[in-house]
mmCIF file of C-alpha atoms and ligand atoms in Angstrom:
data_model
loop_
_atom_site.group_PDB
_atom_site.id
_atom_site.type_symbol
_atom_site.label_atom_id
_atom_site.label_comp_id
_atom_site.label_asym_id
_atom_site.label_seq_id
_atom_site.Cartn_x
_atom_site.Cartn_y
_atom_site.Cartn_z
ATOM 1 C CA UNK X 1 -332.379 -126.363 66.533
ATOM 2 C CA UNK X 2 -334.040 -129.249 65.503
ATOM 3 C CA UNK X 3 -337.770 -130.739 65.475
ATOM 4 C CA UNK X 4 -337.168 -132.381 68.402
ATOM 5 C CA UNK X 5 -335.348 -129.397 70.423
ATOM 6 C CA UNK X 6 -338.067 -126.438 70.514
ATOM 7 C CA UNK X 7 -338.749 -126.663 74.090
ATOM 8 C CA UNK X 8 -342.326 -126.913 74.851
ATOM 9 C CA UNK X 9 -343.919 -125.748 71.840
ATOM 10 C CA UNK X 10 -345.219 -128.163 68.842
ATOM 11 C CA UNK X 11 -344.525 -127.671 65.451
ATOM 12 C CA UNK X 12 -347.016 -129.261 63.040
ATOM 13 C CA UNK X 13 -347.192 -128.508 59.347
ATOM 14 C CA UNK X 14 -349.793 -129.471 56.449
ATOM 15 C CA UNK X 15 -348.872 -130.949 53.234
ATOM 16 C CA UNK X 16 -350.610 -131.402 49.442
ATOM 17 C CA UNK X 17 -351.469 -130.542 46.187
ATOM 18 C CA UNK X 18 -352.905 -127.434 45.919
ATOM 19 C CA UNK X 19 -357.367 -127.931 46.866
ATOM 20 C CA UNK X 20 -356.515 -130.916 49.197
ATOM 21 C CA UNK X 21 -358.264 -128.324 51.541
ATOM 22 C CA UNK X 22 -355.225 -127.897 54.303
ATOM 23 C CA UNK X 23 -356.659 -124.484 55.149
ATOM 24 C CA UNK X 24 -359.697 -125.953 56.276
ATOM 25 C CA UNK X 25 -357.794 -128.824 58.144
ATOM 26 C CA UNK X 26 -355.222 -126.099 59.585
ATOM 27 C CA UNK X 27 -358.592 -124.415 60.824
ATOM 28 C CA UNK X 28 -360.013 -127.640 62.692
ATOM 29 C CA UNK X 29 -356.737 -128.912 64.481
ATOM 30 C CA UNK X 30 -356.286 -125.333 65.970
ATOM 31 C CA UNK X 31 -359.685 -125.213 67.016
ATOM 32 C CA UNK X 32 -358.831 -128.929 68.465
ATOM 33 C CA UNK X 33 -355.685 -127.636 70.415
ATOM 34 C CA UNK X 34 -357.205 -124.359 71.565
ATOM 35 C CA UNK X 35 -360.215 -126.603 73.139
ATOM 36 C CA UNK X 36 -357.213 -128.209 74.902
ATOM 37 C CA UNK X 37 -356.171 -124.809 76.540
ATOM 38 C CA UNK X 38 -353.315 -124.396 73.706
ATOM 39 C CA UNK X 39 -352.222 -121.133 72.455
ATOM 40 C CA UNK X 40 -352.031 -121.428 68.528
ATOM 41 C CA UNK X 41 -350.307 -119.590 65.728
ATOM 42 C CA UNK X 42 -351.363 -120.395 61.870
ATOM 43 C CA UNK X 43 -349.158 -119.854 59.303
ATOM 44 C CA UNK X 44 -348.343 -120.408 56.157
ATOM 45 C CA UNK X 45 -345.752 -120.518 52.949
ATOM 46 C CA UNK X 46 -344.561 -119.129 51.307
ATOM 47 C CA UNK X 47 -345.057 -115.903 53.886
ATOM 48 C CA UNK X 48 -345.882 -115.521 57.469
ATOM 49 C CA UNK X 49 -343.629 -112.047 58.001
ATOM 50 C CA UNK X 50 -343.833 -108.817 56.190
ATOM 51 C CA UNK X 51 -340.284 -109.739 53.976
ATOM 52 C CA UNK X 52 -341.411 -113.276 53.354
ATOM 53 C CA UNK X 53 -345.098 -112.431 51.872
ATOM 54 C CA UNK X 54 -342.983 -110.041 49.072
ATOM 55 C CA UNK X 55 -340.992 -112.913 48.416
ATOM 56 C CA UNK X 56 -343.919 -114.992 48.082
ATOM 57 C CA UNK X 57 -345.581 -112.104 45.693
ATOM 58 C CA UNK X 58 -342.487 -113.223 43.338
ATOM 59 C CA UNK X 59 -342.449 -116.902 43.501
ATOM 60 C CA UNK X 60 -345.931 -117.264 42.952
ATOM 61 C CA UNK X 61 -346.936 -114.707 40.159
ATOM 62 C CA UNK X 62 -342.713 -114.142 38.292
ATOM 63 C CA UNK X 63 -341.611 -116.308 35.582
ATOM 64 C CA UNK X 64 -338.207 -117.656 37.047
ATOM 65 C CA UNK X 65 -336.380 -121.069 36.897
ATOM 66 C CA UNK X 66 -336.863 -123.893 39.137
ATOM 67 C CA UNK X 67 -333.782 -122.925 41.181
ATOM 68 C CA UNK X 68 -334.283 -119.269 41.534
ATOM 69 C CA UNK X 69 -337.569 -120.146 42.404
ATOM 70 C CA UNK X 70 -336.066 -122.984 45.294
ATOM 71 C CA UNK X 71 -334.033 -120.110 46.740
ATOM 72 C CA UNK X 72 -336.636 -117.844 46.984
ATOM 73 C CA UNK X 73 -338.595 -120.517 48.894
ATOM 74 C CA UNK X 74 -335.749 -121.188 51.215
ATOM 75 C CA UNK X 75 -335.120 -117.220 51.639
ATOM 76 C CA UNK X 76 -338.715 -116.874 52.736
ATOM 77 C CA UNK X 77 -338.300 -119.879 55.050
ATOM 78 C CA UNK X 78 -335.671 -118.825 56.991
ATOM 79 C CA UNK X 79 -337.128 -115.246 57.633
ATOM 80 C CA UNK X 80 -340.330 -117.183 58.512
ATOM 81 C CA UNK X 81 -338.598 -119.337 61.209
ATOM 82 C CA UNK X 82 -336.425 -116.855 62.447
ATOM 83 C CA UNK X 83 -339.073 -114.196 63.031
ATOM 84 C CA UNK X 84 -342.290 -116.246 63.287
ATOM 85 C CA UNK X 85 -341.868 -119.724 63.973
ATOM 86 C CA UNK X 86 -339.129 -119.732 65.975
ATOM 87 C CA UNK X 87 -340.037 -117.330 68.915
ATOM 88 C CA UNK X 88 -343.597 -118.605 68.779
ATOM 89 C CA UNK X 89 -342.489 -122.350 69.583
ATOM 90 C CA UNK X 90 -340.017 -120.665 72.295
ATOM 91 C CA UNK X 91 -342.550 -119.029 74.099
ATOM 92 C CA UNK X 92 -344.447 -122.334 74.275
ATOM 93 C CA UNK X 93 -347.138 -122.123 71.518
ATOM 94 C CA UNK X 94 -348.665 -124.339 68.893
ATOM 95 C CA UNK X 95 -347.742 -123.577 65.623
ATOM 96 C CA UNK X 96 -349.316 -125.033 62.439
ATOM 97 C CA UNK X 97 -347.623 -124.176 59.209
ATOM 98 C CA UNK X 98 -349.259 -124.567 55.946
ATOM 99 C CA UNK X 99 -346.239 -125.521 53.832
ATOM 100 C CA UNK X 100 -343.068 -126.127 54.669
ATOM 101 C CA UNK X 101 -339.944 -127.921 53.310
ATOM 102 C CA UNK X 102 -341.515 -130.705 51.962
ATOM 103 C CA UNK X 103 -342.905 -128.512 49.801
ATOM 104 C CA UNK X 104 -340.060 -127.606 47.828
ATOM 105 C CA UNK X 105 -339.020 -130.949 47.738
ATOM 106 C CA UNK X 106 -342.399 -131.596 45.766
ATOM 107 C CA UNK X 107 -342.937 -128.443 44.124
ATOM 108 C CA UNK X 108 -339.347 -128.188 42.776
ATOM 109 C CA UNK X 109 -338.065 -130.766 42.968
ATOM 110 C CA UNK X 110 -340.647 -133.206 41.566
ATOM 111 C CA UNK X 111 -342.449 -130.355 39.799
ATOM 112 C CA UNK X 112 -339.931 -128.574 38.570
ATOM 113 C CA UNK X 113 -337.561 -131.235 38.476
ATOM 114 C CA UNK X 114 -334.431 -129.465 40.646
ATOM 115 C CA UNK X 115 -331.538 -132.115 41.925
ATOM 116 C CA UNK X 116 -333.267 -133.716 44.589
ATOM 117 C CA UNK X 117 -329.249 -133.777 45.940
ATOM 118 C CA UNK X 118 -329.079 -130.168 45.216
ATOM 119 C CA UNK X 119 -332.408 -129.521 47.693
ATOM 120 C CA UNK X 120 -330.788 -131.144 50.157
ATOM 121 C CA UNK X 121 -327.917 -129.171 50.445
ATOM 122 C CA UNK X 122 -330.216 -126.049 50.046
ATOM 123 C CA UNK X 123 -331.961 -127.482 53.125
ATOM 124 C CA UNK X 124 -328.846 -127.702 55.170
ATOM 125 C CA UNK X 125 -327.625 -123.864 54.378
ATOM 126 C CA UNK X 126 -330.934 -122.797 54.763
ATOM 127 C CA UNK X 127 -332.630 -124.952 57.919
ATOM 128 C CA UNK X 128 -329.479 -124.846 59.735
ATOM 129 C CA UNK X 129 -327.731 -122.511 62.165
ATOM 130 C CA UNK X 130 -330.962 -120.196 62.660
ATOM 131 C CA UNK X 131 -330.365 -118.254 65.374
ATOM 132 C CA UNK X 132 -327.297 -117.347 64.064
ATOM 133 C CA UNK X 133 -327.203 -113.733 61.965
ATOM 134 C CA UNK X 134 -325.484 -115.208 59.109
ATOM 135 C CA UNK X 135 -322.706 -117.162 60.699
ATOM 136 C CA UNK X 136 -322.339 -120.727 60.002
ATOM 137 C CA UNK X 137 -320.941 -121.730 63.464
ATOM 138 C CA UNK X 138 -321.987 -125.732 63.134
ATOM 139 C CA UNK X 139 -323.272 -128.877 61.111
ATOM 140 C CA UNK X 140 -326.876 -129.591 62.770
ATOM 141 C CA UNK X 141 -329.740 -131.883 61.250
ATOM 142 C CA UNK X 142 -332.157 -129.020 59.094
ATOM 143 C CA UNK X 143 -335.291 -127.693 60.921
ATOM 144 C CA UNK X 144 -337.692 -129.776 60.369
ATOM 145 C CA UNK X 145 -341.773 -130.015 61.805
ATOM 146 C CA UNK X 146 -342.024 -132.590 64.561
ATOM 147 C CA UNK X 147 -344.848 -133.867 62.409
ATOM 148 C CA UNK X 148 -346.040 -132.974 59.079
ATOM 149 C CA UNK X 149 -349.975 -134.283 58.576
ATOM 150 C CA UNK X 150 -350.028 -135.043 54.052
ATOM 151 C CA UNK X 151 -353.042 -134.594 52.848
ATOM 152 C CA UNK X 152 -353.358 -136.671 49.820
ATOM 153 C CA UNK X 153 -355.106 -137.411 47.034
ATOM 154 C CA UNK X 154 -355.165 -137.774 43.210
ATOM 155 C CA UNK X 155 -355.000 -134.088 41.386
ATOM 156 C CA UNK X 156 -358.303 -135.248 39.721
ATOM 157 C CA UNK X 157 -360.151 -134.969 42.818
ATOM 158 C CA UNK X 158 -358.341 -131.863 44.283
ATOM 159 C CA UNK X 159 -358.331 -129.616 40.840
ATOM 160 C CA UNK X 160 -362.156 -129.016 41.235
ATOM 161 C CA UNK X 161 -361.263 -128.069 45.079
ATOM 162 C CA UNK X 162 -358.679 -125.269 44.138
ATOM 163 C CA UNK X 163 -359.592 -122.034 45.034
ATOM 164 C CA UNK X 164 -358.585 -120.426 41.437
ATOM 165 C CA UNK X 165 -356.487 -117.671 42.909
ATOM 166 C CA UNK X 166 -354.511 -118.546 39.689
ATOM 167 C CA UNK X 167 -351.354 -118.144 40.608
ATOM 168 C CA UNK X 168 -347.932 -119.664 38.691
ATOM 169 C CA UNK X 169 -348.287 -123.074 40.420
ATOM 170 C CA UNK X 170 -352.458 -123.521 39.810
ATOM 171 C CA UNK X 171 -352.171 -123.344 36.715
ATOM 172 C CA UNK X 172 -350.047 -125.716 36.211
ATOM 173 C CA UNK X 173 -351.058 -128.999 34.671
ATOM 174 C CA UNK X 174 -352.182 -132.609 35.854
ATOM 175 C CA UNK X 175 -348.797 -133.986 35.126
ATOM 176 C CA UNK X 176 -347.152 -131.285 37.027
ATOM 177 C CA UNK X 177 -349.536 -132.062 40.208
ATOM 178 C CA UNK X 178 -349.074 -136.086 39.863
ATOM 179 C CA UNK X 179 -344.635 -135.386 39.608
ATOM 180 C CA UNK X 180 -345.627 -133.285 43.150
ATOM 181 C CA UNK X 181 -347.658 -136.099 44.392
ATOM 182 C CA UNK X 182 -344.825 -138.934 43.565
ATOM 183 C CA UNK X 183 -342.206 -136.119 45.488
ATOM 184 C CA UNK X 184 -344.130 -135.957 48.526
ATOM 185 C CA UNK X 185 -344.278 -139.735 48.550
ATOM 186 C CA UNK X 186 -340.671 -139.785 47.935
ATOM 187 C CA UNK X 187 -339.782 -137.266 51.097
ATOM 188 C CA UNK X 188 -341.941 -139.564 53.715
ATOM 189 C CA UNK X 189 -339.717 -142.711 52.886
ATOM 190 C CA UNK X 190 -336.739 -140.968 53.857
ATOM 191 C CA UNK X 191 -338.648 -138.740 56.824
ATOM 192 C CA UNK X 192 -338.731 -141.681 59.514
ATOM 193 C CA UNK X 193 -342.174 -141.619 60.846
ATOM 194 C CA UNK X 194 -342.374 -137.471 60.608
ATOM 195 C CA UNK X 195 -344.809 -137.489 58.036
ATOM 196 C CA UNK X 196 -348.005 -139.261 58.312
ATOM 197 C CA UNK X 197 -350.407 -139.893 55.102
ATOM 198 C CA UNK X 198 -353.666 -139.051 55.454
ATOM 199 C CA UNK X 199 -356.356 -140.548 52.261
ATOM 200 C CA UNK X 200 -358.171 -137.486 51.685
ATOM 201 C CA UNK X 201 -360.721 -138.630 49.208
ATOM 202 C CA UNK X 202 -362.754 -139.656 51.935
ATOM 203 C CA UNK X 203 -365.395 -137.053 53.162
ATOM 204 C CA UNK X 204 -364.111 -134.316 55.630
ATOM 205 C CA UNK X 205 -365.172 -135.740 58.680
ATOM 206 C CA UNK X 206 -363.246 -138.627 58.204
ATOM 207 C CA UNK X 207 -360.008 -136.910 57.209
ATOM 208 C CA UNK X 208 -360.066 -134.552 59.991
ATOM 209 C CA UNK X 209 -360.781 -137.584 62.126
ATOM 210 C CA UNK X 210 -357.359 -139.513 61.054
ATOM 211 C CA UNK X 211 -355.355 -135.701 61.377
ATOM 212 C CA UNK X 212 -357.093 -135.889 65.425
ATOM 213 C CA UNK X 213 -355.974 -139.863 65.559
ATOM 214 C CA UNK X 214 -352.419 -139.071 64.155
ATOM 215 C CA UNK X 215 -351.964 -136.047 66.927
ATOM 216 C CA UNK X 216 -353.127 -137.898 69.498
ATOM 217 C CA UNK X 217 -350.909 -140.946 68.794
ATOM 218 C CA UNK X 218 -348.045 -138.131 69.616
ATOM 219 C CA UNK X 219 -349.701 -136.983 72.662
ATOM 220 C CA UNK X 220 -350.300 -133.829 71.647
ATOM 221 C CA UNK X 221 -354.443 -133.677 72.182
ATOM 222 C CA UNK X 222 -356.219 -135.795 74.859
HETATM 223 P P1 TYD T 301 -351.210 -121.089 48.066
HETATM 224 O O1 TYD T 301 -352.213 -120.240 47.362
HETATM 225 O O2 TYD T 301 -350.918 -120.791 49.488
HETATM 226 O O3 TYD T 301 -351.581 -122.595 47.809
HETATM 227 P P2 TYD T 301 -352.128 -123.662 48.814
HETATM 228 O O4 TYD T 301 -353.391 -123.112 49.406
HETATM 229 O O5 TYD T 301 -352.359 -124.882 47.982
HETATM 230 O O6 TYD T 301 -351.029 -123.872 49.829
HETATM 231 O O7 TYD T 301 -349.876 -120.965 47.209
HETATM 232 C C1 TYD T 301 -348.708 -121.528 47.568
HETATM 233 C C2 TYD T 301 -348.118 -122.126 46.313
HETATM 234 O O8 TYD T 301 -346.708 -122.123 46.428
HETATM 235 C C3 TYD T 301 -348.567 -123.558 46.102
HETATM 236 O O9 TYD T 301 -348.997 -123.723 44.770
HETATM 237 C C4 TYD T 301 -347.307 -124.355 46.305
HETATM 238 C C5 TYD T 301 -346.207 -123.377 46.057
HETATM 239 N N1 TYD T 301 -344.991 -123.650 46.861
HETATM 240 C C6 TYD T 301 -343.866 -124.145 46.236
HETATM 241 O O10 TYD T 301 -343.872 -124.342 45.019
HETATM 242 N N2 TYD T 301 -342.747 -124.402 46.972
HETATM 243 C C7 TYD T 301 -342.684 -124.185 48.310
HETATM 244 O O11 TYD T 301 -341.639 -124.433 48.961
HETATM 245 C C8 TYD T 301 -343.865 -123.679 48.957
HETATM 246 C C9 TYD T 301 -343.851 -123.407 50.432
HETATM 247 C C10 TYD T 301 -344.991 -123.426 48.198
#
């Protein structure tokens, strides 16, 4: 299974620092592609089935290292697609995930600083073989969204934007947030085209405006 062989469904996911205000955005383009007649599933990570929100309960409030916390992420993400994602693009649906790989590429890797090399090979156990209970039958490219919409913008602007849930990863400091920034830049020159930028210090309107322009450029939304 890869992005570009779930059937009819779409696979989007939404990408940032923490307050670059992706639940809002999530919120819009669903509204957007349920206009069009779409059937839509949010989600988000880490969580999105019963298993997968405990796991999250860990990552986000347990004091672990970077790569207990990277498996945790990819444990969560597997249960997620299997359960969640995967029968909901099957059966035709929309599905917009906050958070997905790309996030552990930023958070841990440029966050916490985990092998970059070591991710990837997480990613291929993890993303790979997913209908399979267990059984590594094959090498396959890693499950990936067929198009990930980065919200970006300098952690000055989005720290006043945070929520202040205050969990592990909030608190963490301006340095941390600009190390996740550089990762996510990092991922889209090796994603060909998948992920797609969007300047998010410009008011909402706007931003939500390049997320339509960038969905429409696949086809996805007349
Ligand atoms: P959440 O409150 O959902 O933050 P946000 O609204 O910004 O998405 O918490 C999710 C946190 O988990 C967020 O700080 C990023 C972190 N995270 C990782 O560190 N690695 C991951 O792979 C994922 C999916 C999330």
């Amino acid at each position: 299974m890869t992005g570009a062989a779930t059937g009819a469904g779409l696979f989007i996911s939404f990408e940032g620092i923490d307050g670059a205000g992706k639940s809002t955005h999530t919120a819009a383009l669903a509204a957007a592609f349920e206009g069009a007649g779409r059937s839509v599933l949010c989600t988000r990570e880490p969580g999105g089935t019963p298993l997968a929100e405990k796991l999250r309960t860990l990552a986000l409030h347990e004091d672990m290292d970077g790569i207990t916390e990277t498996l945790l992420m990819f444990a969560a993400r597997r249960e997620h697609v299997r359960c969640t994602i995967a029968p909901a693009l099957a059966a035709g649906r929309v599905v917009l995930c906050e958070r997905f790989t790309d996030s552990t590429f930023a958070y841990q890797g440029g966050g916490r600083g985990v092998d970059w090399t070591l991710l990837e090979q997480l990613e291929r156990a993890a993303m790979t073989n997913l209908g399979q209970d267990g059984v590594f039958v094959a090498e396959t490219a890693p499950l990936v969204p067929m198009l990930t919409l980065w919200f970006d913008l300098p952690p000055a602007l989005a720290a006043p934007r945070m929520r202040g849930g205050g969990d592990r990863f909030e608190r963490a400091g301006a340095a941390f947030f600009d190390a996740v920034r550089a990762a996510y830049a990092r991922r889209m020159t090796s994603a060909g085209g998948r992920i797609v930028r969007i300047d998010s210090c410009a008011p909402k309107a706007q931003v939500q405006a390049a997320m339509l322009a960038a969905v429409r450029a696949q086809g996805w939304l007349p």
